[in-house]
Short mmCIF file of C-alpha atoms in Angstrom, two decimals:
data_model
loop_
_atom_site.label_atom_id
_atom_site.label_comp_id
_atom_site.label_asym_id
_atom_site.label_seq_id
_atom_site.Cartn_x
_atom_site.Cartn_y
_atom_site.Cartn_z
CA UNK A 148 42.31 14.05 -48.53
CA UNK A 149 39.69 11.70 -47.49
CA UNK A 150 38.65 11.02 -51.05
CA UNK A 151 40.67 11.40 -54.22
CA UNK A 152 39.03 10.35 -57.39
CA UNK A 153 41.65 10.73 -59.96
CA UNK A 154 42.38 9.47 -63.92
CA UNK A 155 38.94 9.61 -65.50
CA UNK A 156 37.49 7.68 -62.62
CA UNK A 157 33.53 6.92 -62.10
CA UNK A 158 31.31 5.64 -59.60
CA UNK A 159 28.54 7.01 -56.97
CA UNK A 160 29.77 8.82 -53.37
CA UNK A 161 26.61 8.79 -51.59
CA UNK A 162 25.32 9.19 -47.73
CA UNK A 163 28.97 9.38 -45.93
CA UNK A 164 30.42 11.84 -43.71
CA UNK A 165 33.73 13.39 -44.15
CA UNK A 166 35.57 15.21 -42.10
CA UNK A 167 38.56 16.61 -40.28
CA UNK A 168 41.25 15.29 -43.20
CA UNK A 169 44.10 17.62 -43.86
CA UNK A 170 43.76 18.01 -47.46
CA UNK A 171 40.76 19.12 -49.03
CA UNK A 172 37.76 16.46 -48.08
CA UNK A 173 36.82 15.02 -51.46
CA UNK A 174 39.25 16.49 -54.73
CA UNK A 175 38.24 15.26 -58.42
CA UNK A 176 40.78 15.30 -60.97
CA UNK A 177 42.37 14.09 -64.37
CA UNK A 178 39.27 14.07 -66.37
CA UNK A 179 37.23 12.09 -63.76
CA UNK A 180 33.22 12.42 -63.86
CA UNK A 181 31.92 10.95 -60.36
CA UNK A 182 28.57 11.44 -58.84
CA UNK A 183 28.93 12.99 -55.12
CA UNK A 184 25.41 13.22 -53.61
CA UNK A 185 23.88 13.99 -50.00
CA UNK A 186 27.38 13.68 -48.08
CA UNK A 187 28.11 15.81 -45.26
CA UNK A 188 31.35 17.39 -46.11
CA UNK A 189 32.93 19.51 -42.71
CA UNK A 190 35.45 20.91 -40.87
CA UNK A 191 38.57 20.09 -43.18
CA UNK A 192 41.85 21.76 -43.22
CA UNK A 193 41.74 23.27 -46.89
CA UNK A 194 38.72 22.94 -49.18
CA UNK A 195 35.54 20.64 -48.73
CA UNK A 196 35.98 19.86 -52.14
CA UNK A 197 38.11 20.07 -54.97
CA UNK A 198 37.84 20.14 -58.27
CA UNK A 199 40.30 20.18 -61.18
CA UNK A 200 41.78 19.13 -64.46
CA UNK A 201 39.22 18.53 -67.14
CA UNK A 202 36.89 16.47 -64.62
CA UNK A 203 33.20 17.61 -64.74
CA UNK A 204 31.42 15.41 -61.31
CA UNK A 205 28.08 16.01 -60.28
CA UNK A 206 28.10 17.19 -57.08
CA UNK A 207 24.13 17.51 -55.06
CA UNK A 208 22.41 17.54 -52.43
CA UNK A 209 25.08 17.99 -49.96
CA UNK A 210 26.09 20.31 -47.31
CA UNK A 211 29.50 21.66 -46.87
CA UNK A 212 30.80 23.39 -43.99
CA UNK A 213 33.45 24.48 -41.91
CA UNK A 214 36.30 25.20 -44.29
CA UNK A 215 39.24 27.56 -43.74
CA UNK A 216 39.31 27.37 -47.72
CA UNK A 217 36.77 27.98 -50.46
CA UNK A 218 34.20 25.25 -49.73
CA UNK A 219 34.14 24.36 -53.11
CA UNK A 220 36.90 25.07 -55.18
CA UNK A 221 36.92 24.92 -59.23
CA UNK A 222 40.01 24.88 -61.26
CA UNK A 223 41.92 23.67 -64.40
CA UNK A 224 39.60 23.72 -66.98
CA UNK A 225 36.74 21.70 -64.56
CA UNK A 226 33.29 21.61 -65.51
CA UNK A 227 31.12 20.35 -63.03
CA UNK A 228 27.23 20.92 -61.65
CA UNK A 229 26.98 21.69 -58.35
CA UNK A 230 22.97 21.90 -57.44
CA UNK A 231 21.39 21.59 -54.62
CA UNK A 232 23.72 21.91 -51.91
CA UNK A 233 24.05 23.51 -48.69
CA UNK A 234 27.34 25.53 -48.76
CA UNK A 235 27.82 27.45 -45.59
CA UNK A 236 29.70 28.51 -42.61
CA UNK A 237 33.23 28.63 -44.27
CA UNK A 238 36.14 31.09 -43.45
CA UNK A 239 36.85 31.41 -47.77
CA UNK A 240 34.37 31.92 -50.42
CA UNK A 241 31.79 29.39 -50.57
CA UNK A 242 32.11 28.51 -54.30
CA UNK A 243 35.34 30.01 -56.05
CA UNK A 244 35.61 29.21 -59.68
CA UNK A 245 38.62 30.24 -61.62
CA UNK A 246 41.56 29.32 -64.32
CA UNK A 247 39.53 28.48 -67.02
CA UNK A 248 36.87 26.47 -65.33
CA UNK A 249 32.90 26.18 -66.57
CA UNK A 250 30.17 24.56 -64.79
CA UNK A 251 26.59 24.84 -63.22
CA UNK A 252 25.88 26.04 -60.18
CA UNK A 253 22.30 25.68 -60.14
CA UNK A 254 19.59 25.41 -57.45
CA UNK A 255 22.00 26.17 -53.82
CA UNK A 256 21.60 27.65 -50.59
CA UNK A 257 24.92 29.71 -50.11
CA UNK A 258 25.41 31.66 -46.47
CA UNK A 259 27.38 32.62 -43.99
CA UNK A 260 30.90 32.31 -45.83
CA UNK A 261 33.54 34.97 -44.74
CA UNK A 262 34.50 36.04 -47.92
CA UNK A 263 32.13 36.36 -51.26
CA UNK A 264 29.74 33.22 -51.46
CA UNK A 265 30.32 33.05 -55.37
CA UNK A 266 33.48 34.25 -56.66
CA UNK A 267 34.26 33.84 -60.33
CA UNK A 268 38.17 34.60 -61.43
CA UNK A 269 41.09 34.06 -64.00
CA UNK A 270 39.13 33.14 -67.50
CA UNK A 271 36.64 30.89 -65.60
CA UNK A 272 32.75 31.15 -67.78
CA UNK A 273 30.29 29.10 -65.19
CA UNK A 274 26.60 29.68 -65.46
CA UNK A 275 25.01 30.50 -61.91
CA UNK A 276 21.43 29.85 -62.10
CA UNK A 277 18.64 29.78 -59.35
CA UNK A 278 20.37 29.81 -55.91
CA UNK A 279 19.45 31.41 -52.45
CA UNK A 280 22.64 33.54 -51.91
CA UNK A 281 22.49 35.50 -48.49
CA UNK A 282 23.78 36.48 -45.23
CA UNK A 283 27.01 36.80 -46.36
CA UNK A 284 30.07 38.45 -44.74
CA UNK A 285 31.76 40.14 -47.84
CA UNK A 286 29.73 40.44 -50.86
CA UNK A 287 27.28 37.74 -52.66
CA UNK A 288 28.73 37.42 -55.81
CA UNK A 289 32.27 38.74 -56.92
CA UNK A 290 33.05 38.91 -60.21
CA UNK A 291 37.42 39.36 -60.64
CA UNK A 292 38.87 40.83 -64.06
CA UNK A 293 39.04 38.17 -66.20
CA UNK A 294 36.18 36.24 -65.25
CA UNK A 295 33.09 35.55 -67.02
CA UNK A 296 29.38 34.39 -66.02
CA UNK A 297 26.28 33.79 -67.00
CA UNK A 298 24.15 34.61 -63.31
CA UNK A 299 20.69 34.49 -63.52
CA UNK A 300 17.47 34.18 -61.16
CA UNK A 301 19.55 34.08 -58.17
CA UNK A 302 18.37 35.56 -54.94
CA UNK A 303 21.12 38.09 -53.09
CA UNK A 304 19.98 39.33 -49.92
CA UNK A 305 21.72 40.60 -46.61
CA UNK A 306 25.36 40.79 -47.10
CA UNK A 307 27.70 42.87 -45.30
CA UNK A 308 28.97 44.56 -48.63
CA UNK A 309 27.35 44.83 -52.40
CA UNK A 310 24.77 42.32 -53.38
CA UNK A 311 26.81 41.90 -56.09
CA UNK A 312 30.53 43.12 -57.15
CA UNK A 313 31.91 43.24 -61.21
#
């Protein structure tokens, strides 16, 4: 992991590059509530970032790419706001949200991402507001049994499957 911000920590990630670590690139946990804003998060080994266990960061302006993973992963009851970020290029989903998880994900330009560029899973209830959502290699937004959103005013265009799959 290149970053780990763990039991309820704080504080401002801002302007760095991260890259090429073997565990996800940046991974939030234990009720932690950090701001991570216009980083360039890329080619990791799992996730660009990760984010679990009650912790609720706010996580804009930056673009993640490059990921074999999901490049943003949400799990464990998180609740974070991801808005305004470029999320693109990954082999996974480009934001996967799932076991009870919440959130915003507001405001984003998602492409390009093998599988669905929003998938929501597992009990997770995020509200997905106002993001570009395109060119997609599976299907924009995927919505698994058990899974529960609030989408609206996004843009869906160009994918290779349904705009949008419940």
């Amino acid at each position: 992991t290149g970053l780990l911000v763990t039991q309820s920590g704080h504080g401002i990630v801002e302007l760095n590059e991260f890259k090429n670590h073997v565990g996800s690139q940046i991974e939030v946990s234990s009720q932690s509530d950090p701001l991570i804003r216009e980083n360039s998060i890329h080619d990791g080994h799992l996730s660009g970032i990760l984010v679990v266990g009650l912790s609720s960061p706010v996580v804009e302006g930056n673009v993640v790419y490059h990921h074999p993973y999901p490049q943003v992963e949400v799990l464990d009851d998180a609740e974070p706001t991801i808005r305004g970020n470029k999320i693109c290029y990954g082999e996974g989903a480009g934001v996967y949200i799932y076991q009870n998880a919440k959130g915003l994900v507001s405001e984003n330009d998602i492409f390009q991402n093998t599988l669905s560029q929003i998938e929501v899973a597992e009990g997770a209830t995020p509200t997905i507001t106002d993001n570009k959502i395109h060119h997609g290699m599976c299907y924009g937004f995927y919505m698994h049994d058990g899974g529960s959103a609030r989408f609206v005013r996004n843009e869906l265009y160009k994918h290779t499957h349904a705009q949008i799959k419940v």
